[in-house]
């Protein structure tokens, strides 16, 4: 573990290791009034465990507090704002390791169904907007989910991890002579929504298509949407071995854009940071995700 203070009764140092096998799980939640030292505690734990234990950390930084930590540890600072060129694609998907119930062996799979649900929930939150519109219901969710599933199918993405790749020379990220495919985007999904709306003859569905096409324009780059920073192929990858990565969302509007970014980025972080690990569990890297001001998301 790493030192975080001294026992007031014995004077001995207190060593903390949230990956200890004696704990129920790895998670830690810190509450406290303003100025009580929440940020200092997290920064101390993060910096010391990175240096002394090699734990890789990623911060979802709502207040712009963790840039100094990234700088001190030789990490990476990424700013997401209406004025930055950074794009995070919520359609990004990565393989995960599961144990075969019959053979007991571990194998890599793509959980497309779960990803469709994640993307659907994010798009649903976007469609509701800050007004929490009552026009959103199960029909709207079904329309979104169907078009999201159609997008992955159109790109040939299945439960097979190799479906993420195509013949080399047509994408990037070569592996065994093959290249990583480009992923669906909110922009491509929006065009599919338009096509589905044009071909749909069900009067009950027309209102929902019309509503979605109207409210989702603000997220589409082609229409110069104010919140189009999630539309497009991701502009960077999370490099293995980086001790600290900081995703700064402090420049986003606080009431709606920032909590929305938290939701989308946590899903993206799960795909691109948490899942991305050695298939050999004994060689797996210990990783930490810090969610600053998590109450916003809740």
Coordinates of C-alpha atoms in Angstrom, one line a residue:
X1 CA 0.0 0.0 0.0
X2 CA 0.9 3.7 0.1
X3 CA 1.1 6.0 3.1
X4 CA -1.9 8.3 3.5
X5 CA -1.4 9.6 7.1
X6 CA -0.6 8.6 10.6
X7 CA -2.6 6.8 13.3
X8 CA -3.3 9.4 16.0
X9 CA -3.2 6.8 18.8
X10 CA -0.1 4.8 17.8
X11 CA 1.8 7.3 15.6
X12 CA 2.3 4.5 13.0
X13 CA 1.8 5.3 9.3
X14 CA -1.4 4.2 7.7
X15 CA -0.9 2.2 4.5
X16 CA -3.8 2.1 2.0
X17 CA -4.2 -0.4 -0.9
X18 CA -7.7 -0.5 -2.4
X19 CA -6.6 -3.5 -4.5
X20 CA -5.9 -5.5 -1.3
X21 CA -7.5 -9.0 -1.3
X22 CA -8.7 -8.3 2.3
X23 CA -11.2 -5.7 1.0
X24 CA -14.7 -6.6 -0.4
X25 CA -14.0 -4.6 -3.6
X26 CA -11.7 -2.0 -5.1
X27 CA -14.1 1.0 -4.9
X28 CA -13.7 4.1 -2.9
X29 CA -16.2 7.0 -2.4
X30 CA -15.1 10.3 -0.7
X31 CA -17.7 12.7 0.8
X32 CA -16.9 15.9 2.5
X33 CA -17.9 19.6 2.8
X34 CA -16.2 22.2 0.6
X35 CA -12.5 22.6 1.6
X36 CA -12.4 19.5 3.7
X37 CA -9.7 17.9 1.6
X38 CA -11.4 15.5 -0.7
X39 CA -9.3 16.5 -3.7
X40 CA -6.1 16.5 -1.8
X41 CA -6.8 13.0 -0.5
X42 CA -7.6 11.6 -4.0
X43 CA -4.5 13.4 -5.5
X44 CA -2.3 12.0 -2.8
X45 CA -3.6 8.4 -3.2
X46 CA -3.4 8.7 -7.0
X47 CA 0.1 10.2 -7.2
X48 CA 1.7 7.9 -4.6
X49 CA 0.1 4.7 -5.9
X50 CA 1.1 5.6 -9.5
X51 CA 4.7 6.1 -8.5
X52 CA 5.1 3.3 -5.9
X53 CA 2.7 0.7 -7.2
X54 CA 2.5 1.4 -11.0
X55 CA -1.3 1.8 -10.9
X56 CA -2.6 3.6 -14.1
X57 CA -5.2 6.2 -13.3
X58 CA -7.7 8.1 -15.5
X59 CA -9.6 11.1 -14.2
X60 CA -12.9 12.4 -15.5
X61 CA -12.3 16.0 -14.4
X62 CA -15.4 18.1 -14.0
X63 CA -13.7 21.1 -12.3
X64 CA -10.3 21.2 -14.0
X65 CA -8.5 20.1 -10.9
X66 CA -6.4 17.2 -12.1
X67 CA -4.4 18.7 -14.9
X68 CA -1.6 19.5 -12.4
X69 CA -1.5 15.8 -11.4
X70 CA -1.2 14.7 -15.0
X71 CA 1.6 17.2 -15.6
X72 CA 3.5 16.1 -12.4
X73 CA 3.3 12.4 -13.4
X74 CA 4.3 13.0 -17.0
X75 CA 0.7 12.0 -18.1
X76 CA -1.7 13.2 -20.7
X77 CA -4.2 16.1 -20.5
X78 CA -7.2 16.0 -22.9
X79 CA -9.7 18.9 -23.0
X80 CA -13.2 18.3 -24.3
X81 CA -15.0 21.5 -25.1
X82 CA -16.9 23.2 -27.9
X83 CA -13.7 24.9 -28.9
X84 CA -11.4 21.9 -28.9
X85 CA -10.7 19.5 -31.7
X86 CA -11.0 16.4 -29.5
X87 CA -13.7 14.0 -30.5
X88 CA -15.0 11.0 -28.4
X89 CA -17.0 8.5 -30.4
X90 CA -19.7 6.9 -28.1
X91 CA -20.0 4.1 -30.7
X92 CA -16.5 2.8 -30.0
X93 CA -16.5 -0.8 -28.8
X94 CA -13.7 -3.1 -27.5
X95 CA -13.5 -6.9 -26.9
X96 CA -13.9 -8.2 -23.4
X97 CA -12.7 -11.5 -21.9
X98 CA -15.3 -14.0 -20.8
X99 CA -15.0 -17.6 -19.4
X100 CA -16.6 -20.4 -21.5
X101 CA -19.1 -22.2 -19.2
X102 CA -18.4 -25.5 -20.9
X103 CA -14.6 -25.6 -21.3
X104 CA -13.7 -23.1 -18.5
X105 CA -11.3 -21.3 -20.9
X106 CA -11.3 -17.6 -21.3
X107 CA -12.0 -16.1 -24.7
X108 CA -12.5 -12.6 -26.2
X109 CA -15.9 -11.6 -27.4
X110 CA -17.7 -8.4 -28.5
X111 CA -20.8 -7.7 -26.4
X112 CA -22.7 -5.8 -29.1
X113 CA -26.1 -6.1 -27.4
X114 CA -24.8 -4.4 -24.2
X115 CA -23.1 -1.7 -26.3
X116 CA -26.3 -1.1 -28.3
X117 CA -28.1 -0.6 -24.9
X118 CA -25.3 1.8 -23.7
X119 CA -25.5 3.9 -26.8
X120 CA -29.3 3.9 -26.8
X121 CA -29.3 5.2 -23.2
X122 CA -26.8 8.0 -24.1
X123 CA -28.8 9.0 -27.2
X124 CA -32.0 8.9 -25.2
X125 CA -30.5 11.3 -22.6
X126 CA -29.4 13.6 -25.4
X127 CA -32.9 13.6 -26.9
X128 CA -34.5 14.4 -23.6
X129 CA -32.2 17.3 -23.2
X130 CA -32.1 19.6 -20.1
X131 CA -35.9 19.9 -20.2
X132 CA -36.5 16.2 -19.6
X133 CA -39.2 16.2 -22.3
X134 CA -42.3 14.1 -21.7
X135 CA -42.4 13.4 -25.4
X136 CA -39.8 10.7 -24.9
X137 CA -41.2 7.2 -24.3
X138 CA -40.6 3.5 -25.1
X139 CA -41.5 4.1 -28.7
X140 CA -38.7 6.7 -29.0
X141 CA -36.3 4.3 -27.3
X142 CA -37.2 1.5 -29.6
X143 CA -36.6 3.7 -32.7
X144 CA -33.2 4.7 -31.3
X145 CA -32.2 1.1 -30.4
X146 CA -33.2 -0.3 -33.7
X147 CA -31.2 2.3 -35.7
X148 CA -28.2 1.8 -33.4
X149 CA -28.3 -2.0 -33.9
X150 CA -28.6 -1.4 -37.7
X151 CA -25.5 0.8 -37.7
X152 CA -23.3 -1.9 -36.1
X153 CA -24.8 -4.5 -38.5
X154 CA -24.1 -2.3 -41.5
X155 CA -20.4 -2.1 -40.4
X156 CA -20.3 -5.9 -40.1
X157 CA -19.7 -5.8 -36.4
X158 CA -20.8 -9.0 -34.6
X159 CA -19.8 -10.9 -31.4
X160 CA -16.6 -11.9 -33.1
X161 CA -13.7 -9.6 -32.1
X162 CA -12.2 -10.0 -35.6
X163 CA -15.3 -8.3 -37.1
X164 CA -13.6 -5.0 -35.9
X165 CA -11.0 -5.5 -38.6
X166 CA -10.9 -5.5 -42.4
X167 CA -8.2 -6.0 -45.1
X168 CA -5.2 -3.8 -44.4
X169 CA -4.8 -0.5 -46.2
X170 CA -8.4 0.6 -45.6
X171 CA -8.3 1.7 -42.0
X172 CA -5.7 2.1 -39.2
X173 CA -4.4 0.0 -36.3
X174 CA -2.9 -3.0 -38.2
X175 CA -3.2 -6.4 -36.6
X176 CA -2.0 -9.6 -38.4
X177 CA -2.3 -8.0 -41.8
X178 CA -5.7 -6.5 -41.1
X179 CA -6.7 -2.9 -40.1
X180 CA -9.2 -1.6 -37.6
X181 CA -12.5 -0.5 -39.1
X182 CA -13.9 2.9 -38.6
X183 CA -16.8 2.9 -36.2
X184 CA -20.4 4.1 -36.7
X185 CA -20.9 7.7 -35.4
X186 CA -23.8 9.9 -34.2
X187 CA -23.6 11.5 -37.7
X188 CA -24.0 8.2 -39.5
X189 CA -26.7 7.1 -37.1
X190 CA -28.6 10.4 -37.7
X191 CA -28.5 9.7 -41.5
X192 CA -29.9 6.2 -40.9
X193 CA -32.6 7.8 -38.7
X194 CA -33.5 10.0 -41.7
X195 CA -33.7 7.1 -44.1
X196 CA -35.8 5.1 -41.6
X197 CA -38.2 8.0 -41.1
X198 CA -38.7 8.4 -44.9
X199 CA -39.5 4.7 -45.3
X200 CA -41.7 4.4 -42.2
X201 CA -45.5 4.4 -42.9
X202 CA -46.7 3.9 -39.3
X203 CA -48.4 7.2 -38.3
X204 CA -47.8 6.5 -34.6
X205 CA -44.0 6.5 -35.2
X206 CA -43.9 9.7 -37.3
X207 CA -44.1 12.1 -34.4
X208 CA -41.2 10.3 -32.7
X209 CA -39.0 10.4 -35.8
X210 CA -39.8 14.0 -36.3
X211 CA -39.0 14.9 -32.7
X212 CA -35.6 13.0 -32.8
X213 CA -34.6 14.5 -36.1
X214 CA -35.3 18.0 -34.7
X215 CA -33.6 17.7 -31.3
X216 CA -30.6 15.7 -32.3
X217 CA -29.3 18.2 -34.9
X218 CA -27.5 20.0 -32.1
X219 CA -25.2 17.0 -31.7
X220 CA -24.4 16.6 -35.5
X221 CA -21.2 18.0 -36.9
X222 CA -22.7 18.3 -40.4
X223 CA -25.2 20.8 -39.1
X224 CA -22.6 22.7 -37.0
X225 CA -24.3 21.5 -33.8
X226 CA -23.2 23.3 -30.6
X227 CA -22.6 19.9 -28.9
X228 CA -21.0 18.0 -31.8
X229 CA -17.9 17.0 -29.9
X230 CA -19.2 13.4 -29.7
X231 CA -19.8 13.1 -33.5
X232 CA -17.0 11.6 -35.5
X233 CA -14.2 9.0 -35.2
X234 CA -12.3 9.3 -31.8
X235 CA -9.3 11.6 -32.3
X236 CA -7.0 9.9 -29.8
X237 CA -6.4 6.5 -28.1
X238 CA -5.7 5.8 -24.5
X239 CA -2.1 4.6 -24.5
X240 CA -1.1 1.7 -22.3
X241 CA 1.6 2.5 -19.7
X242 CA 0.5 6.1 -19.2
X243 CA 0.4 6.6 -15.4
X244 CA -2.2 9.4 -15.5
X245 CA -4.7 10.5 -18.1
X246 CA -6.9 13.5 -17.5
X247 CA -10.1 14.1 -19.4
X248 CA -11.0 17.7 -18.6
X249 CA -14.7 18.6 -19.2
X250 CA -14.7 21.7 -17.0
X251 CA -15.3 24.0 -20.0
X252 CA -18.6 22.4 -20.8
X253 CA -21.9 24.0 -19.7
X254 CA -22.6 22.8 -16.2
X255 CA -26.3 22.1 -16.0
X256 CA -26.7 19.6 -18.9
X257 CA -23.6 19.3 -21.1
X258 CA -21.2 18.3 -18.3
X259 CA -23.4 15.5 -16.8
X260 CA -24.1 14.3 -20.3
X261 CA -20.4 14.2 -21.0
X262 CA -19.9 12.2 -17.8
X263 CA -22.4 9.6 -18.9
X264 CA -20.9 9.2 -22.4
X265 CA -17.3 9.3 -21.3
X266 CA -17.8 6.7 -18.6
X267 CA -19.1 4.3 -21.2
X268 CA -16.2 5.2 -23.5
X269 CA -13.7 4.9 -20.7
X270 CA -15.1 1.4 -19.9
X271 CA -14.5 0.4 -23.5
X272 CA -11.2 2.0 -24.2
X273 CA -9.4 2.0 -20.7
X274 CA -10.9 -0.5 -18.3
X275 CA -11.5 -3.4 -20.8
X276 CA -8.2 -2.8 -22.6
X277 CA -5.9 -5.1 -20.7
X278 CA -3.8 -8.3 -20.9
X279 CA -5.9 -11.4 -21.5
X280 CA -3.6 -13.1 -19.0
X281 CA -5.1 -12.1 -15.6
X282 CA -1.8 -12.5 -13.8
X283 CA -0.3 -9.8 -16.1
X284 CA -3.3 -7.5 -15.9
X285 CA -2.6 -3.8 -15.1
X286 CA -4.2 -2.3 -12.0
X287 CA -6.3 0.7 -13.1
X288 CA -8.2 3.4 -11.4
X289 CA -11.0 5.6 -12.7
X290 CA -11.6 8.8 -10.8
X291 CA -15.0 10.5 -11.3
X292 CA -14.7 14.1 -10.0
X293 CA -18.0 15.6 -8.8
X294 CA -19.9 12.3 -9.4
X295 CA -23.1 13.8 -7.9
X296 CA -23.6 15.7 -11.2
X297 CA -24.0 12.3 -13.0
X298 CA -26.2 10.9 -10.2

